[in-house]
Amino acid sequence: MRSHQRQLQVIRRTQIRESSRVANGITGIEVDYAAEVAGIPSGKALIRCMLLLWTGDYPAQSEVGIQGPTSTHYYYVDYRYHARYPFATKDLGEIIDTVNYIEVEERPSIRESKAKSTGFTGTSILHRLHAAYGFNILRDLVFDAMHNVPLNVVSHHLRRYLDMDLISKQVIEERLEAVPWTSELRNGRIPTNITKRLGFWNAEEFQKFCYPASEYILGGNLPDHEYHVWVLIVRITEMVYNVGRSGWTKDDIDLLRNLITKHNTLTEEVEGITSCVITLHSLIHMPEEIERFSSPDNYWCYSFERAVKGYVLRSSNNRNLELTFALTECRREFLKFKSGGSVLQTPIQMSCESNSQLHAKSLSQAEYVAQQFPEAPEVLVGGQHYVLLSAWERELYSHAADSSGDPMYHSYSDNPYVEPTSTVKVLRSTAILRKVMLYPDPDMLYNPSKYIVIDYLRQIIPLDKNDVIVPHYPEEGDMISVKGIGSDVYLAHIQSVDRIQKTCQVYFYERDTVNISEREYKRVRYAEKVHWSSILGPVTGQWSGKFWIQ
C-alpha cells in the first residue's frame, strides 16, 4: 500500500510539474469580458492556461488535498443557524502559512497535534499550480456528485432505514419488483433485491432507486418525519441527474440551494449530529460549484470510473502504466477519427415507411439524408428491423376520480392516478412528447384498477424556491409567521427562545388592515409556546409604535 501511494505521488508530481511548465510557456489570448465571470472583472483579460477544477470523492480529496484523514470524526452541525448565518468562507492567504508550517514540521507529535486542531495535514501538491494561474485548492477541489449524492447521502439514508427497521422489507421488495422500468433505464443496472444485494449496488442503482422509483416504494411505508427528509434528497437527485442536465437557470440553483439547506437541517434534527459528516456538508457547496463550473454531469466521475475498470482488467507488467494507458488512448482516438472520416462516403441505404419518411442507420447518416432531402419532414434513425409508423395507435388512459368526482393524485409524489379506458385513438408520432411509466396502485399491486403516472423525463420540477420553506433560526425580537391548523397562518413576535427544547415564547398579532398588525389581546394575554417546526419563516416589515407594518 505504501509503495502504491509513493507511485501515485511520483505520477502527480510529474503531472503538476509538466502543467506548471506548460502554463509558464504560453503567451496567452487576450479576451474582452462583457460582464464579470467567475470573479474575473469585465473588460480585457489575458487567458494563458486554466485548470477548471479537480474532482473526486472524499478519500481522494484527502489524499490529493490538504484535508484531514478520513478516519477523523468531525461533525458539521448547526445547519439551522448557518441557514441564517452562512458558513465563513476560507481564504487561501490566511491558511497557507499554517499549512506550510505543518508541512515542514519534523516532530510527529507536534505535526499531528497541529493537524488535528486545524484540519490540515500539509501542503497540497496542487498548490503548485496557484502560482502558475491561480488554482485555488480551497475552492477548485470539487466533490464528485456521482460519489456524493447516490453513494454517500442516498446510501446513508437507505441503509439507516433498513438497519433501524423503519420500513417493511417485504413491502419494499414487492413494490420494487413492480416498477415498470423502461428500456432506456434497463440499459444499465437497475436496483433489485434491496434486502440482500444492497451491499453490491453501485451509484447507478442508488440513483435510479432514489429517482424515479422511491416515492412510490417508500411512500406510506416510512414514518412521515423520516419521509420529509427523504423526499428532499429525491428532488436533489432529480435536479442533478435529470432537470439540470438540460441547463441550469438562476432560479434552478436557488431552488437547489433551498432543498439542500432544508435537507441538511432536517437530517441533523431528525437523525442527530452523527449523520452530519463531511459528505453531507459538501452538499451545500454544490450550488456554488454549478455556478462556477456548470452542470455536474460535465465533470463527474462516471466516465473515469469506467475507464479505470477497463484499465484494471488489462494485463501489464506494472511498469510505466500511465504511459501505456496514454498511448492506448491516443491510438483509440486516432482510429476513431480515421473511421469517422469515411462514414458519409459509404453508400447509404434509405428506406421509406411512407412517402414522407426516410430511414437511416446512424445519426451521421441521418444528418446527410436531411441535407440531401430537405423536403422530408422526418428521418427515422435505427436498425432496419425496427418499424415506426407515421401514426401511433395506443389505448388511452383517463384521470382517475374519487367518489366526489375530483381527480386523484398520489399523496407522496403529487402525480396523477389514471385508469385505462375502452377508447382507442390514432395519433401522429409528432404528438408524442416523451415516455412515462405507469406504476400500479401500491394498495393493489397485483390487480390494479388504476396507475400512477411517473413522468421521469420531465424538464421542469413543479416547485419554486419559495415553495421550499427553509427552516428558520429564531432570535428574540423576530416577527415570524406560524403554521396553524389546516391552512391558517398566524403572525407572531418572539419574546424568548429555548434552544434546548427548540421552542419560542411569542405574542400573536392580528391584522387590523391589509398590512398593519396589532397584538392580539382578546384571545390570550400571555406569551404562548411555539415549536420551531411550526415556524414558516420571518416576516419583513417595521415597527410604528405598537403596530407592525409589513
XYZ file of C-alpha atoms in Angstrom:
550
model
C 0.000 0.000 0.000
C 2.788 2.428 0.872
C 4.612 1.568 -2.363
C 1.409 2.229 -4.318
C 0.962 5.628 -2.626
C 4.573 6.581 -3.411
C 3.986 5.714 -7.069
C 0.888 7.907 -7.118
C 2.842 10.778 -5.581
C 5.544 10.439 -8.239
C 2.930 10.449 -11.009
C 1.181 13.513 -9.558
C 4.445 15.442 -9.130
C 5.320 14.727 -12.759
C 1.894 15.866 -13.951
C 1.940 19.020 -11.825
C 5.482 19.900 -12.919
C 4.551 19.493 -16.586
C 1.350 21.514 -16.130
C 3.253 24.357 -14.498
C 5.873 24.300 -17.243
C 3.227 24.449 -19.965
C 1.382 27.267 -18.201
C 4.524 29.380 -17.897
C 5.345 28.874 -21.582
C 2.003 30.056 -23.009
C 1.803 33.702 -24.046
C -1.961 33.712 -23.714
C -5.023 35.022 -25.511
C -6.497 38.432 -24.826
C -10.293 38.416 -24.437
C -12.795 41.145 -23.631
C -15.353 40.144 -20.982
C -18.689 41.924 -21.356
C -19.549 41.196 -17.712
C -17.947 39.732 -14.601
C -17.401 35.980 -14.961
C -16.283 33.706 -12.087
C -14.636 36.562 -10.226
C -12.918 37.984 -13.335
C -13.981 41.643 -13.751
C -15.413 42.883 -17.010
C -13.003 44.271 -19.571
C -9.877 42.922 -21.199
C -8.099 39.944 -19.600
C -5.240 37.680 -20.618
C -6.035 33.955 -20.509
C -2.992 31.686 -20.586
C -3.953 28.331 -19.142
C -6.885 27.374 -16.982
C -7.387 24.267 -14.866
C -11.091 24.485 -14.096
C -11.318 22.003 -11.258
C -10.113 18.770 -9.699
C -12.878 16.361 -8.709
C -13.076 13.161 -6.694
C -14.708 11.578 -3.658
C -13.734 12.481 -0.096
C -10.872 9.941 0.304
C -9.379 11.225 -2.945
C -9.829 14.811 -1.762
C -7.990 13.951 1.444
C -5.172 12.245 -0.436
C -4.510 14.914 -3.020
C -5.637 17.920 -0.995
C -4.894 19.248 2.457
C -7.898 17.940 4.378
C -7.580 15.800 7.457
C -7.568 11.978 7.348
C -10.831 10.179 6.593
C -10.754 8.331 9.923
C -11.135 11.567 11.915
C -14.716 12.013 13.144
C -15.552 15.668 12.715
C -19.180 16.741 12.531
C -20.555 19.810 10.756
C -23.560 20.918 12.805
C -25.936 23.847 13.401
C -27.357 23.886 9.872
C -30.417 25.830 11.001
C -28.129 28.544 12.393
C -25.986 28.579 9.247
C -29.084 28.867 7.064
C -29.404 32.349 8.567
C -25.689 32.998 9.067
C -23.766 31.139 6.294
C -20.509 29.332 6.958
C -17.470 31.584 6.812
C -15.540 31.374 3.558
C -11.945 30.203 3.974
C -9.276 32.412 2.458
C -6.221 30.756 0.943
C -3.918 33.574 2.058
C -4.970 33.156 5.703
C -4.308 29.421 5.963
C -1.270 28.958 3.727
C 1.217 29.874 6.497
C -0.344 27.297 8.808
C -0.315 24.670 6.068
C 3.341 25.321 5.256
C 4.239 25.166 8.957
C 2.632 21.720 9.268
C 4.369 20.594 6.067
C 7.893 21.367 7.341
C 7.307 20.277 10.977
C 9.580 17.285 11.676
C 8.305 16.327 15.129
C 5.476 13.792 14.625
C 3.631 14.660 17.846
C 3.589 18.404 17.127
C 2.640 17.810 13.500
C -0.240 15.522 14.466
C -1.492 17.894 17.154
C -1.410 20.879 14.804
C -3.124 18.917 12.040
C -5.864 17.813 14.433
C -6.570 21.335 15.654
C -6.568 22.958 12.189
C -7.860 20.177 9.953
C -4.905 20.438 7.551
C -2.236 17.797 7.048
C 0.241 19.713 4.924
C 0.682 21.463 1.614
C -1.310 20.040 -1.265
C 0.683 19.125 -4.335
C -1.930 21.001 -6.399
C -0.954 24.248 -4.653
C 1.994 24.464 -7.043
C -0.496 25.432 -9.724
C -1.561 28.501 -7.769
C 1.492 30.472 -8.801
C 1.051 29.417 -12.435
C -2.542 30.536 -12.924
C -4.285 30.928 -9.590
C -5.613 27.422 -8.950
C -7.241 27.640 -5.509
C -7.085 24.397 -3.532
C -9.909 25.578 -1.257
C -12.445 26.396 -3.993
C -11.338 24.364 -7.011
C -11.316 20.912 -5.384
C -14.865 19.811 -6.173
C -16.663 16.911 -4.506
C -17.786 14.491 -7.189
C -21.605 14.408 -7.489
C -21.604 10.747 -8.522
C -19.992 9.687 -5.250
C -21.558 12.307 -3.030
C -25.269 12.155 -3.912
C -26.108 8.465 -4.607
C -23.180 6.657 -2.968
C -22.969 8.783 0.175
C -26.191 10.629 1.034
C -28.781 8.359 -0.627
C -26.952 5.233 0.536
C -26.711 6.564 4.103
C -30.448 7.247 4.390
C -31.476 3.942 2.833
C -29.139 1.814 4.946
C -30.316 3.623 8.070
C -33.965 2.850 7.277
C -33.152 -0.842 6.837
C -30.854 -1.114 9.871
C -33.402 0.551 12.165
C -36.347 -1.421 10.703
C -38.138 1.806 9.804
C -39.530 0.191 6.657
C -41.120 -3.170 5.945
C -38.614 -5.165 3.910
C -41.289 -7.397 2.415
C -43.361 -4.429 1.213
C -40.262 -2.744 -0.188
C -39.299 -5.846 -2.171
C -42.807 -6.230 -3.600
C -43.044 -2.578 -4.608
C -39.547 -2.575 -6.103
C -40.359 -5.587 -8.276
C -43.466 -3.800 -9.573
C -41.538 -0.839 -11.039
C -42.097 -0.894 -14.852
C -38.572 0.113 -15.884
C -38.352 1.360 -19.466
C -35.836 0.008 -21.978
C -33.663 3.126 -21.546
C -33.497 2.660 -17.771
C -32.822 -1.060 -18.207
C -29.846 -0.181 -20.392
C -27.559 -0.358 -17.379
C -28.041 -1.610 -13.845
C -31.404 -1.338 -12.144
C -31.967 -1.766 -8.388
C -33.160 -5.239 -7.396
C -33.329 -7.335 -4.218
C -32.769 -4.478 -1.790
C -32.606 -6.683 1.313
C -29.831 -8.986 0.024
C -27.984 -7.101 -2.724
C -27.804 -3.599 -1.243
C -24.114 -4.041 -0.463
C -23.438 -4.683 -4.167
C -25.378 -1.705 -5.513
C -23.391 0.898 -7.406
C -24.088 4.597 -7.941
C -26.450 3.945 -10.857
C -28.653 1.642 -8.791
C -28.854 4.010 -5.823
C -29.673 6.882 -8.186
C -32.445 5.007 -10.031
C -33.934 3.808 -6.756
C -33.959 7.331 -5.341
C -35.338 8.843 -8.533
C -37.667 7.919 -10.134
C -38.753 4.908 -8.034
C -38.514 5.653 -4.312
C -41.551 7.925 -3.849
C -43.834 5.057 -4.848
C -41.863 2.426 -2.917
C -41.282 4.269 0.371
C -44.441 6.407 0.349
C -46.710 5.218 3.168
C -44.077 2.719 4.329
C -41.756 5.224 6.002
C -42.639 7.389 9.037
C -43.739 10.857 7.971
C -40.940 12.718 9.768
C -38.380 10.495 8.004
C -40.114 10.779 4.632
C -39.990 14.585 4.837
C -36.196 14.272 4.841
C -36.090 11.594 2.144
C -38.249 13.470 -0.376
C -35.759 16.352 -0.316
C -32.879 14.158 -1.492
C -35.241 12.778 -4.160
C -35.750 16.275 -5.571
C -32.000 16.993 -5.317
C -31.255 13.799 -7.245
C -33.856 14.689 -9.885
C -32.330 18.116 -10.395
C -28.754 16.825 -10.678
C -29.481 13.759 -12.833
C -32.399 14.935 -14.965
C -33.572 18.555 -14.938
C -30.153 20.184 -14.604
C -28.637 18.245 -17.494
C -30.620 20.436 -19.888
C -29.143 23.587 -18.362
C -29.308 25.481 -15.093
C -31.029 28.802 -14.529
C -30.597 31.136 -11.572
C -33.969 30.002 -10.210
C -32.911 26.349 -10.522
C -29.761 26.987 -8.499
C -31.710 28.911 -5.836
C -34.209 26.042 -5.617
C -31.375 23.525 -5.264
C -29.788 25.642 -2.531
C -33.037 25.742 -0.546
C -33.546 21.984 -0.966
C -30.039 21.211 0.278
C -30.275 23.633 3.214
C -33.589 22.179 4.351
C -32.377 18.601 3.824
C -29.235 19.096 5.911
C -31.131 20.917 8.667
C -33.811 18.232 8.981
C -31.198 15.459 8.782
C -29.404 16.951 11.769
C -32.605 17.393 13.785
C -34.131 14.009 12.917
C -31.046 11.765 12.870
C -28.656 13.613 15.204
C -25.185 15.064 14.768
C -23.594 11.685 13.973
C -25.124 11.981 10.494
C -23.596 15.429 9.935
C -20.371 14.199 8.335
C -18.275 15.840 5.621
C -20.181 14.158 2.778
C -23.441 15.700 3.991
C -21.778 19.071 4.492
C -20.291 19.066 0.985
C -23.813 19.209 -0.491
C -24.078 22.883 0.489
C -21.187 23.704 -1.871
C -22.935 22.179 -4.906
C -24.934 25.298 -5.955
C -21.783 27.431 -5.920
C -19.871 24.764 -7.862
C -22.626 24.672 -10.505
C -22.447 28.454 -10.829
C -18.672 28.306 -11.302
C -18.149 25.059 -13.226
C -21.545 24.299 -14.905
C -23.653 21.161 -14.512
C -22.047 18.263 -12.553
C -22.546 15.832 -15.450
C -19.788 17.719 -17.308
C -17.144 16.604 -14.813
C -18.484 13.787 -12.643
C -16.528 10.543 -12.393
C -18.726 8.086 -14.301
C -16.522 8.050 -17.401
C -13.343 7.958 -15.313
C -14.617 5.055 -13.225
C -15.479 3.100 -16.375
C -12.048 3.832 -17.826
C -10.316 2.704 -14.626
C -12.349 -0.508 -14.663
C -11.095 -1.179 -18.167
C -7.504 -0.402 -17.193
C -7.615 -2.747 -14.203
C -8.768 -5.639 -16.389
C -5.840 -5.198 -18.795
C -2.758 -7.334 -18.348
C 0.513 -5.452 -17.930
C 3.929 -5.697 -16.324
C 3.068 -2.848 -13.906
C 5.801 -0.615 -15.335
C 5.125 2.839 -16.800
C 1.370 2.273 -16.559
C 0.439 5.899 -17.161
C 2.477 5.975 -20.386
C 0.961 2.702 -21.592
C -2.572 3.908 -20.958
C -1.869 7.280 -22.588
C -0.542 5.668 -25.761
C -3.508 3.288 -25.856
C -5.943 6.188 -25.610
C -4.082 8.040 -28.378
C -4.376 5.029 -30.690
C -8.060 4.630 -29.863
C -8.821 8.298 -30.564
C -6.824 8.197 -33.798
C -8.623 5.080 -35.059
C -11.985 6.559 -34.129
C -11.117 9.702 -36.077
C -9.996 7.690 -39.124
C -13.099 5.536 -39.123
C -15.360 8.523 -38.578
C -13.978 10.382 -41.598
C -15.370 7.923 -44.108
C -18.836 7.405 -42.639
C -20.587 9.723 -45.073
C -18.567 8.412 -48.017
C -20.128 4.951 -47.805
C -23.322 4.311 -49.748
C -26.388 4.953 -47.628
C -29.303 2.601 -47.932
C -32.503 4.505 -47.319
C -35.977 3.135 -46.959
C -39.363 4.797 -46.698
C -42.137 3.770 -44.354
C -44.305 6.247 -46.222
C -43.835 8.832 -48.938
C -42.766 11.433 -46.378
C -40.377 9.472 -44.148
C -36.809 8.360 -44.700
C -34.713 5.886 -42.765
C -31.020 5.984 -41.727
C -28.901 3.638 -39.640
C -26.993 6.284 -37.623
C -27.149 9.938 -36.631
C -24.355 10.856 -39.041
C -26.255 9.242 -41.885
C -29.442 10.982 -40.753
C -27.705 14.363 -40.993
C -26.553 13.503 -44.522
C -30.062 12.370 -45.505
C -31.588 15.556 -44.118
C -29.182 17.625 -46.239
C -29.931 15.640 -49.384
C -33.711 15.626 -48.859
C -34.603 18.920 -47.128
C -38.288 18.484 -48.013
C -38.571 15.318 -45.879
C -40.212 16.246 -42.539
C -38.874 13.230 -40.604
C -35.890 10.865 -40.731
C -36.173 7.613 -38.800
C -32.927 6.514 -37.131
C -32.113 2.952 -36.098
C -31.654 -0.572 -37.375
C -33.978 -1.517 -40.191
C -35.559 -4.285 -38.148
C -37.340 -1.545 -36.176
C -40.616 -0.264 -37.612
C -42.024 3.152 -36.703
C -45.325 4.183 -38.254
C -46.296 7.751 -39.037
C -49.334 7.321 -36.777
C -49.349 5.914 -33.265
C -52.152 3.710 -32.028
C -52.490 3.429 -28.296
C -55.113 2.745 -25.663
C -55.997 5.942 -23.846
C -55.887 6.453 -20.087
C -58.071 8.960 -18.308
C -57.690 10.653 -14.937
C -58.965 8.520 -12.096
C -61.552 10.289 -9.924
C -62.599 9.830 -6.321
C -66.146 9.410 -5.052
C -66.825 13.143 -5.337
C -65.597 13.296 -8.928
C -62.320 15.103 -8.214
C -59.093 13.884 -9.902
C -56.982 11.596 -7.708
C -53.306 12.264 -7.006
C -50.653 10.176 -5.309
C -50.245 11.821 -1.912
C -46.465 11.224 -1.690
C -45.428 12.358 -5.182
C -48.418 14.526 -6.222
C -48.547 12.664 -9.551
C -51.968 11.859 -11.040
C -53.709 8.499 -10.995
C -55.001 7.246 -14.348
C -57.153 4.301 -15.333
C -57.482 2.515 -18.676
C -60.490 3.193 -20.876
C -62.046 1.350 -23.777
C -61.257 4.245 -26.119
C -58.636 3.767 -28.845
C -57.416 6.863 -30.647
C -54.974 7.301 -33.541
C -52.335 9.998 -33.017
C -49.447 11.152 -35.158
C -45.993 10.320 -33.876
C -45.140 14.035 -33.783
C -47.648 14.403 -30.923
C -45.515 12.208 -28.647
C -43.589 14.272 -26.100
C -41.730 11.679 -24.014
C -42.078 8.359 -22.284
C -43.711 7.883 -18.899
C -44.026 4.901 -16.590
C -47.319 3.656 -15.174
C -46.812 2.330 -11.660
C -49.640 0.109 -10.336
C -51.642 1.332 -7.371
C -49.445 0.463 -4.312
C -52.535 -0.779 -2.448
C -53.391 -3.196 -5.284
C -50.059 -4.170 -6.834
C -51.150 -7.473 -8.358
C -54.615 -6.482 -9.590
C -54.551 -2.722 -10.087
C -57.525 -0.764 -11.327
C -55.554 2.475 -11.603
C -51.954 3.538 -12.109
C -49.653 6.385 -11.042
C -48.071 8.390 -13.866
C -44.294 8.650 -13.354
C -43.096 11.455 -15.623
C -39.439 10.661 -15.006
C -38.140 12.666 -18.008
C -39.844 15.956 -17.149
C -37.636 19.000 -17.634
C -39.392 21.256 -15.125
C -39.977 20.488 -11.449
C -43.349 21.836 -10.257
C -41.576 23.624 -7.423
C -40.370 27.149 -6.862
C -37.671 28.258 -4.453
C -40.401 29.937 -2.397
C -42.256 26.614 -2.122
C -39.346 25.102 -0.156
C -39.544 26.523 3.357
C -36.008 26.757 4.700
C -36.039 26.164 8.491
C -35.758 29.493 10.261
C -33.280 30.109 13.087
C -35.353 32.185 15.552
C -33.961 35.009 17.659
C -35.549 37.287 20.214
C -37.398 40.170 18.563
C -38.105 38.378 15.260
C -41.518 38.743 13.671
C -42.454 35.350 12.226
C -45.315 33.553 10.502
C -46.573 30.456 12.332
C -48.418 27.495 10.839
C -51.801 26.886 12.425
C -54.476 24.249 11.952
C -55.180 23.473 8.325
C -54.237 26.418 6.108
C -54.290 29.015 8.880
C -51.168 31.194 9.223
C -50.584 33.494 12.211
C -48.272 36.422 12.819
C -46.173 36.269 15.996
C -43.483 38.289 17.785
C -40.760 36.264 19.553
C -40.160 37.196 23.201
C -37.685 34.455 24.168
C -36.064 31.344 22.659
C -35.352 27.948 24.290
C -32.638 26.377 22.115
C -32.584 23.105 24.059
C -36.295 22.384 23.713
C -36.405 24.193 20.350
C -39.369 26.364 21.338
C -40.192 30.090 21.436
C -42.392 32.253 23.635
C -44.380 34.526 21.329
C -47.134 37.127 21.273
C -49.603 36.702 18.430
C -50.656 39.653 16.296
C -53.823 40.146 14.273
C -54.172 42.251 11.139
C -56.350 45.349 11.517
C -55.895 46.209 7.846
C -54.078 44.569 4.973
C -50.517 45.397 6.083
C -50.933 46.698 9.652
C -50.990 44.289 12.603
C -51.632 44.813 16.312
C -51.030 42.500 19.262
C -53.953 40.194 19.956
C -55.398 40.764 23.470
C -58.877 39.277 23.190
C -57.933 35.608 22.883
C -54.801 35.471 25.091
C -52.921 37.963 27.224
C -49.780 35.962 27.891
C -46.973 34.703 25.690
C -47.570 31.283 24.156
C -45.114 28.498 23.357
C -44.426 27.654 19.699
C -42.172 24.856 18.463
C -39.556 25.636 15.836
C -41.138 23.169 13.418
C -44.260 25.394 13.268
C -42.304 28.462 12.125
C -42.806 29.150 8.426
C -40.257 31.942 8.215
C -39.527 35.583 9.039
C -41.881 38.421 8.124
C -40.336 41.612 6.805
C -41.627 44.997 7.976
C -41.048 47.714 10.545
C -42.494 48.987 13.788
C -44.632 52.070 14.087
C -45.355 52.419 17.780
C -47.233 49.289 18.827
C -48.172 48.421 15.235
C -46.250 46.187 12.834
C -46.341 47.429 9.245
C -45.413 44.975 6.501
